[in-house]
XYZ file of C-alpha atoms in Angstrom:
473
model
C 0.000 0.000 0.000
C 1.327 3.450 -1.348
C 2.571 5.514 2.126
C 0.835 9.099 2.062
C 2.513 12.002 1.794
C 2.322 14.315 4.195
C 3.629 17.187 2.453
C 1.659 16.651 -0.240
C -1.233 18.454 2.073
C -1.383 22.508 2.430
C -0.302 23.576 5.968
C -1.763 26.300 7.517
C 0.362 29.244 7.968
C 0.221 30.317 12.214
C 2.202 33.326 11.519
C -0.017 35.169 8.945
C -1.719 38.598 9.949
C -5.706 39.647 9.882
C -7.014 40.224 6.559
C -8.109 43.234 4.635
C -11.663 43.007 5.968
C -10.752 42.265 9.476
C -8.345 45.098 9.129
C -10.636 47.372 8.038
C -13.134 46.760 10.530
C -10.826 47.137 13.463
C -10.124 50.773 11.895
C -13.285 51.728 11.604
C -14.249 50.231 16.005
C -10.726 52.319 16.514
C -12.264 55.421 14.930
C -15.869 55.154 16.491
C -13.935 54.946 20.052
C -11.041 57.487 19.037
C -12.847 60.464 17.085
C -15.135 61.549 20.229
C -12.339 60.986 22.231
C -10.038 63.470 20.616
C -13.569 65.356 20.994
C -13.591 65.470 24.500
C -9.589 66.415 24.578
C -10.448 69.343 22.517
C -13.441 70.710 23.995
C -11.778 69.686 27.526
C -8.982 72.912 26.459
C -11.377 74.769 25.349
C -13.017 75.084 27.816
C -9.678 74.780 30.089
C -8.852 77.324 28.510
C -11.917 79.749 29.317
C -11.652 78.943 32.491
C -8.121 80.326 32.696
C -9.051 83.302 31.070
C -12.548 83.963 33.380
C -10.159 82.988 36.476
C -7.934 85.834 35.254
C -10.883 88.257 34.785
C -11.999 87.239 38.537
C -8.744 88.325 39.746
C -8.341 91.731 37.818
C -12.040 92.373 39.566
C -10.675 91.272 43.189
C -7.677 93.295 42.688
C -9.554 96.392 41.251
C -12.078 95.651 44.062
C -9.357 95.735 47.002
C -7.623 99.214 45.380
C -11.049 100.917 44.990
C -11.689 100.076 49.314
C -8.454 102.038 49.829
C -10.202 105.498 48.736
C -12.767 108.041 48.388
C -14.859 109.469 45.533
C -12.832 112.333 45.359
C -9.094 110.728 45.880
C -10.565 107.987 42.833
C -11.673 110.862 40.616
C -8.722 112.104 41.257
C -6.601 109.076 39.946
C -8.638 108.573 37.074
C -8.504 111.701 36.114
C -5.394 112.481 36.011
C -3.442 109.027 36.237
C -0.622 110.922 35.401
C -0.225 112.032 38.361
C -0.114 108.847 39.919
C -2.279 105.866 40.044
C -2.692 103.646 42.511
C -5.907 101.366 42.180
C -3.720 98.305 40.845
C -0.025 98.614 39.524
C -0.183 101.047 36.946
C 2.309 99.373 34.790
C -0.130 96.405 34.172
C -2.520 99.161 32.209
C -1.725 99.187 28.946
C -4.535 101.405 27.932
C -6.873 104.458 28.982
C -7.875 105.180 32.452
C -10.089 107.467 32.479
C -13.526 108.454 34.309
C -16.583 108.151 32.403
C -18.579 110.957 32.746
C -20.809 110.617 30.059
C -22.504 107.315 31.340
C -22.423 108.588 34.806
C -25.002 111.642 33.500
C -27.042 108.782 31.423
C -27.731 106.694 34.237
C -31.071 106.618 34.901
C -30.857 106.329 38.466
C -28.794 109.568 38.681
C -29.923 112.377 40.300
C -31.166 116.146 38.520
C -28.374 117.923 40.036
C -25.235 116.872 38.021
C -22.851 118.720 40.730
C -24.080 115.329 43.178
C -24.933 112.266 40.822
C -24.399 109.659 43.880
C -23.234 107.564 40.830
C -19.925 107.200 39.212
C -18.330 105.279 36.579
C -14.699 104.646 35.659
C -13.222 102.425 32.718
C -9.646 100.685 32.472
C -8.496 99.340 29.232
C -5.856 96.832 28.752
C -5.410 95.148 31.832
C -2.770 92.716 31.795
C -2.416 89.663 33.415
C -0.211 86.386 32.839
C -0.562 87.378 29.385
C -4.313 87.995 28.924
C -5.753 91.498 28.204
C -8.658 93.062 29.438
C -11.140 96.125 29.904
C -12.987 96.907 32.829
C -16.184 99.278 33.547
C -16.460 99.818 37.331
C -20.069 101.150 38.580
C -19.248 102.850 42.209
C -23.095 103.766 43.938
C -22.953 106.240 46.843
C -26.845 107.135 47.153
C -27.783 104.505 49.515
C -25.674 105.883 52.436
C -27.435 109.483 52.016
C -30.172 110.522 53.690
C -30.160 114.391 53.336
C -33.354 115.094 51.652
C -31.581 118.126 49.692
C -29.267 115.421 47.838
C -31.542 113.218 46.435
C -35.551 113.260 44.651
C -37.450 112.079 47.505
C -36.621 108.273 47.206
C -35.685 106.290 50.084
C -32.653 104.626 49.132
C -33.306 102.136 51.808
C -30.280 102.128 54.233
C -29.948 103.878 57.250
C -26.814 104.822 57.559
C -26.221 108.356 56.780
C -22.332 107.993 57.155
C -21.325 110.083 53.367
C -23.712 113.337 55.124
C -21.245 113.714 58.206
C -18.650 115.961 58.350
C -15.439 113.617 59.064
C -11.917 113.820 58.818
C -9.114 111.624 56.894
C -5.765 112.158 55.608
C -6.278 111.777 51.870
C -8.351 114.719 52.259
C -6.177 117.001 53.314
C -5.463 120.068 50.115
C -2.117 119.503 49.505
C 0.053 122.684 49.356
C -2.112 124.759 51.226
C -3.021 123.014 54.331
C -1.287 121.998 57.057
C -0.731 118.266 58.295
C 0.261 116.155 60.262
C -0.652 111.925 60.471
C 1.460 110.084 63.111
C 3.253 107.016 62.465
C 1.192 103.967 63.560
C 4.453 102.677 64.944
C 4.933 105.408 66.987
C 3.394 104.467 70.559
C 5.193 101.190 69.838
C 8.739 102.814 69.327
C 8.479 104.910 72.178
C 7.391 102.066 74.032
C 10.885 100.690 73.208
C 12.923 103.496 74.462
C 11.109 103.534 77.346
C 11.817 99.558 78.101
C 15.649 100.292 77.165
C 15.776 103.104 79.672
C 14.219 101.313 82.460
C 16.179 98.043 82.008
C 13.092 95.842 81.643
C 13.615 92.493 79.615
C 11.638 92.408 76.457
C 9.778 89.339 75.219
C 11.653 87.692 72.463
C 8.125 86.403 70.707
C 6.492 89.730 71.098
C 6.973 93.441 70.859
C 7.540 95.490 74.200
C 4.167 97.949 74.468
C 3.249 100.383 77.178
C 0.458 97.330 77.991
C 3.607 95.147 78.511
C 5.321 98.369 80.308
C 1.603 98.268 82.750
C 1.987 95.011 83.393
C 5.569 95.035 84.958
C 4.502 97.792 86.971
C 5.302 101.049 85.555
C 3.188 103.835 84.797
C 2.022 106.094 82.377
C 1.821 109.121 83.579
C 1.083 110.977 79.712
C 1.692 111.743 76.370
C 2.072 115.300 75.278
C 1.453 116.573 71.892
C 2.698 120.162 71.001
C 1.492 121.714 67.926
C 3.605 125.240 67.258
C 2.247 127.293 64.904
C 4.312 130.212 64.136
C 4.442 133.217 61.477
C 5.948 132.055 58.122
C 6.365 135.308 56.108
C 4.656 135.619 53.262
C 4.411 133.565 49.579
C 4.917 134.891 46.433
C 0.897 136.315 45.865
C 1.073 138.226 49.019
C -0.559 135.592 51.270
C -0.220 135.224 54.852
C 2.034 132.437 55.354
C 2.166 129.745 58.685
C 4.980 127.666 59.605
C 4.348 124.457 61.765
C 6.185 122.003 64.243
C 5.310 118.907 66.683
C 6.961 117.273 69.186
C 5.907 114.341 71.874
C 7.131 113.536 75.137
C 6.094 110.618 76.780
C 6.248 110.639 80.574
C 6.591 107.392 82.369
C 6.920 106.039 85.882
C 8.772 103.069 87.088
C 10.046 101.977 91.279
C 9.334 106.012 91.675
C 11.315 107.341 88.942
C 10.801 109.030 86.210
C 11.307 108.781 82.565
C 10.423 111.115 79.605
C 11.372 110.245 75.612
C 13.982 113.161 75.842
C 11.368 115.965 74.905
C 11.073 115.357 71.123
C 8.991 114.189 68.462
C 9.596 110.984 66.504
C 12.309 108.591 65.576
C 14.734 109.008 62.763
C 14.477 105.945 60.328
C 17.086 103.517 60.890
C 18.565 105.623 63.991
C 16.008 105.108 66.714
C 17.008 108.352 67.660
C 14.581 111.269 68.525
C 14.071 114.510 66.615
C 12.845 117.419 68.496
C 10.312 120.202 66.913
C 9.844 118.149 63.467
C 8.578 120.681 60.985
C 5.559 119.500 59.688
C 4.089 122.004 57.457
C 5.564 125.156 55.974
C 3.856 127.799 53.590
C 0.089 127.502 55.005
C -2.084 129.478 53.802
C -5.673 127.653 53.996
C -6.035 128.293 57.953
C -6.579 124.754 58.224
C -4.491 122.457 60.245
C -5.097 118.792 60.397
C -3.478 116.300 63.222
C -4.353 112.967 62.708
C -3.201 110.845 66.126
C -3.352 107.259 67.627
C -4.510 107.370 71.229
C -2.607 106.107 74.255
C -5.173 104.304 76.081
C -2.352 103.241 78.507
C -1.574 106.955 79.540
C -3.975 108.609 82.314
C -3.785 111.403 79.887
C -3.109 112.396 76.834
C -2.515 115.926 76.027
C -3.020 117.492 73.121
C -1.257 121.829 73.015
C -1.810 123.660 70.338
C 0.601 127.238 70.315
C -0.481 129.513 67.844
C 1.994 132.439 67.416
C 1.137 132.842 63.995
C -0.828 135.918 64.067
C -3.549 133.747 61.765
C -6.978 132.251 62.691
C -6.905 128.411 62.527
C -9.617 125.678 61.892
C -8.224 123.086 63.805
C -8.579 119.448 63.225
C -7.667 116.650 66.029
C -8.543 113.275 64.515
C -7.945 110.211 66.943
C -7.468 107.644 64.637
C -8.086 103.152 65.054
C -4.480 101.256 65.201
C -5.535 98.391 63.175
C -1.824 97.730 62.112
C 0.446 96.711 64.799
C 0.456 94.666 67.471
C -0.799 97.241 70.101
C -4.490 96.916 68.441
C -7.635 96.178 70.376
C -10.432 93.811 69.860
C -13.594 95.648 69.659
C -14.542 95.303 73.637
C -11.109 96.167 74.199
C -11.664 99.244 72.448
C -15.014 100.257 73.829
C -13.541 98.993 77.162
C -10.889 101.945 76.409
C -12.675 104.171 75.290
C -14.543 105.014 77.804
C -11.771 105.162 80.133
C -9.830 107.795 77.934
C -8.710 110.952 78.815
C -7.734 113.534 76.197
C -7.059 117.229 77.292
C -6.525 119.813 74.563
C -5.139 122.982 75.387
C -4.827 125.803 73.376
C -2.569 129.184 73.976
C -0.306 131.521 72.186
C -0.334 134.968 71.177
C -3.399 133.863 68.897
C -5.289 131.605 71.123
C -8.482 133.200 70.700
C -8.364 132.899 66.921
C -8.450 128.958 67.117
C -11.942 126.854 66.473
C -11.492 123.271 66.930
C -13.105 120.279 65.208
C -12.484 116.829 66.242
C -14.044 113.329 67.282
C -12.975 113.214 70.560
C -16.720 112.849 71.570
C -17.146 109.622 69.859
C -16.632 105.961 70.541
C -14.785 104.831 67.763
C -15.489 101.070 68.387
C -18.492 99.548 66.677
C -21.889 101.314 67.966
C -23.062 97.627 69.092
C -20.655 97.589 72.187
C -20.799 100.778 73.191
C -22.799 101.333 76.675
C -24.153 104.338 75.475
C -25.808 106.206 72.257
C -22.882 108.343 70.467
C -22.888 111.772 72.393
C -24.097 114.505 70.062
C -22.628 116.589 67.818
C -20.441 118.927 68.930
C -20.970 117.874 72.578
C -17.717 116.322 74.136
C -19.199 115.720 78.154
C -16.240 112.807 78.950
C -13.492 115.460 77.438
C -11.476 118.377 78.855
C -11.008 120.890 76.566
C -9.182 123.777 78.023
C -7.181 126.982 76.907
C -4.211 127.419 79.010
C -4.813 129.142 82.421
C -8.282 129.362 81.970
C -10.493 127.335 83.801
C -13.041 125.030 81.273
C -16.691 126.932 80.945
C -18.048 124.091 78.793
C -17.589 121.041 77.256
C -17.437 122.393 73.782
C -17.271 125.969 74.346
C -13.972 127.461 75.695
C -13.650 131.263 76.923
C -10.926 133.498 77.048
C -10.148 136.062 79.284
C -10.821 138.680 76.828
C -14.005 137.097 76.453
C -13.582 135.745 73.021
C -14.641 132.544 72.752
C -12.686 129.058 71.147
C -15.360 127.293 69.663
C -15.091 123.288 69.428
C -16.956 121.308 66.465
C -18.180 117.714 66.746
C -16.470 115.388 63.848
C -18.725 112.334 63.962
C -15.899 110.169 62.000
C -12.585 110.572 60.471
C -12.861 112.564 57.422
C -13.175 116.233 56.501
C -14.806 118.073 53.969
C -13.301 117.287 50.436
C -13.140 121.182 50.148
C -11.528 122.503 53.763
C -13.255 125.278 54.618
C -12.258 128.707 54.793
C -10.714 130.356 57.527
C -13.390 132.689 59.445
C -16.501 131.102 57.517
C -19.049 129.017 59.053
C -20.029 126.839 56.485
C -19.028 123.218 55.192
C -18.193 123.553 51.514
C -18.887 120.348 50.418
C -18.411 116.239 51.464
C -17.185 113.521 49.729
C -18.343 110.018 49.860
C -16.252 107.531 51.655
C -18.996 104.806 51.939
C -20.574 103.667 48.619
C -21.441 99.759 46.813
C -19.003 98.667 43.749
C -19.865 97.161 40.819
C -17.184 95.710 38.559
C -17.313 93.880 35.069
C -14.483 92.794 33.695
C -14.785 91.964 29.417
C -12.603 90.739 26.814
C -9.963 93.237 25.527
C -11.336 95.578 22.839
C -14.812 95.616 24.675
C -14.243 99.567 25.605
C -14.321 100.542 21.631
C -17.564 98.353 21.603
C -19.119 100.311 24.254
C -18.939 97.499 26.213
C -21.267 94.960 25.493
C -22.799 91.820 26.959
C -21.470 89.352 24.806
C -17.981 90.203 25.510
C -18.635 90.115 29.687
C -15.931 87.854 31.386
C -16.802 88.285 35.134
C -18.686 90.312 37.502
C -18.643 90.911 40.918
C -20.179 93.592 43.597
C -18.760 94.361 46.795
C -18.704 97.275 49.273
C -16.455 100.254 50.892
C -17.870 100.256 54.537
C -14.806 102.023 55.994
């Protein structure tokens, strides 16, 4: 019998690949599962990528938003105005645009008031805002109406708030007219610094975690006896139009107590930077000619009285301004019970002599709790009525809390300052009327849009983010 052949019989080939139709059919599964997939990975950076770009807009808002807190009307009109001159909203170097106020939309609102002099309602507009490499405008809405209740300001709505705060006369430093006025803000380091001295000249250990305050100085024993403030206001010629001309310097002494002796901050004023040395009489103000003086101070709730002198030898009648002021800064501030706690046990005596005594009228806040009206014991004494205050001219006894008399019978009349800010135009010397307040409280509205959204009168379509937010300091 014949022996098959196995070779004679085709093999089957285990290494061969898929065919042309298997081929083709794992394509097309591999492009069913791949195309929405590459889908999803580009709509994923889209949309990635508007989200960078609307996180970007939310910050330029929360940064214009934290600038805008730091001022009032007038100081941001000011800036917007005339950025020129120095902006200081956001880092100026970030605009590559216009900044400018828009005055034109403020007048078309249709919730502005008749009289254009007092709208209530602002508008200012950035363009170019750069940020990690994104450009954008901005339109900012500020609204100062609701926190104005003086029925000659507005057309007999009810804004609904009641808080009256932008119709009270109130002092601040940005409001001080440069050039003309004189000033003088102390250093919120100050009390702290001359706390220091004080520790060094007693020999008391300070605290290596914490600073050494007149607190810490109480609590080892010594005593503060007070804090003087001298204010000498002396002739300073004349300027160049013929104006009567005021020349000013301030020095504090700090007197303290400690095992029965006692120490004083050698008579002067404030330290030199970098030589915690002392300068006495520190000019601060030459060339006045407004017959306004403003002295913006931190209280020294430790001392069992502050005093406040103000010398004027400058032949000139003065509108003074004494401003106690909230350390929210260093480590000497108070909780708010602390505060009302120390407020009420403050002592501030202002005297007031010189050759020109009787030509002084004081305005100040001494009357008022500055803590939060909720803790105080008591309503907010009245305007112009200072009953916890001594208020004296030198050698004279006090007649009244906020009436002083001389003993040529001219009187040195004292002003209540609910707050602390003045009028955005000081007033003149010898006149009895406020010429005009700026608003320091007022609700924000900012929208942030796509660059190129200014020329386009900014429109909806090109709206990144929005956000709304108050100034309620």
């Amino acid at each position: 019998m014949k022996k098959k052949n196995n070779d004679s019989f085709p093999q089957l080939n285990r290494n061969a690949g898929f065919s042309l139709v298997e081929l083709l059919i794992a394509v097309i599964i591999l492009a069913i599962i791949v195309v929405p997939l590459l889908h999803g990975f580009v709509t994923s950076a889209r949309m990635n990528g508007k989200a960078r770009q609307t996180q970007r807009a939310i910050t330029v808002a929360q940064d214009l938003m934290e600038g805008l807190k730091a001022y009032d009307i007038e100081e941001l009109k000011e800036q917007f105005n005339n950025p020129e001159n120095g902006f200081y909203v956001m880092e100026s170097k970030l605009i590559k645009g216009s900044i400018e106020e828009d005055k034109d939309r403020e007048q078309n609102d249709p919730d502005v008031r008749p009289d254009p002099e007092m709208p209530g309602i602002y508008y200012f507009t950035l363009e170019g805002v750069q940020i990690q490499g994104s450009e954008f405008d901005a339109l900012i809405r500020i609204d100062a109406r609701n926190y104005e209740q003086d029925p000659t300001k507005d057309i007999g709505i009810a804004y609904g708030h009641d808080n009256a705060f932008n119709d009270i006369n109130m002092a601040s430093p940005g409001s001080v007219m440069k050039g003309k006025d004189g000033s003088y803000t102390q250093s919120v380091q100050l009390n702290l610094l001359a706390a220091e001295y004080i520790q060094k000249e007693t020999g008391l250990e300070a605290d290596e975690d914490s600073p050494f305050t007149f607190k810490t100085f109480l609590d080892r024993g010594g005593k503060v006896k007070s804090r003087t403030i001298t204010l000498n206001l002396k002739d300073g010629g004349v300027d160049a139009d013929g104006n009567a001309c005021c020349d000013a310097q301030i020095t504090y002494v700090y007197e303290c107590e400690y095992n029965g002796v006692t120490y004083e901050t050698s008579g002067n004023m404030s330290p030199a930077v970098g030589s915690g040395e002392w300068v006495k009489d520190q000019p601060c103000g030459t060339g006045i000619t407004s017959g306004n003086f403003y002295l913006f101070y931190y209280p020294l709730y430790e001392a069992e009285k502050d005093n406040i002198v103000i010398h004027n030898d400058s032949g000139q009648p003065f509108r003074m301004y004494i401003v106690k002021q909230l350390d929210n800064v260093t480590e000497a501030r108070l909780s708010d019970v602390q505060l009302n706690n120390a407020e009420i046990g403050y002592k501030a005596v202002v005297n007031v002599e010189g050759t020109a005594a009787e030509q002084v009228k004081i305005r100040t806040n001494l009357g008022m709790n500055l803590v939060n009206a909720a803790f105080s014991g008591s309503p907010t004494p009245a305007e112009g009525k200072l009953p916890t205050y001594e208020i004296e001219k030198a050698d004279i006894p006090t007649q009244a809390a906020y009436q002083l008399r001389g003993g040529n019978g001219q009187s040195i009349d004292v002003f209540g300052l609910s707050g602390i800010r003045i009028e955005t135009v000081p007033m003149q010397s010898g006149t009895g009327n406020d010429d005009g307040i700026t608003e320091v409280i007022f609700d924000i509205e900012i929208t942030v849009y796509k660059k190129g959204a200014k020329d386009d009168d900014f429109p909806d379509s090109q709206r990144m983010a929005h956000i709304t937010g108050s100034k309620n300091n």
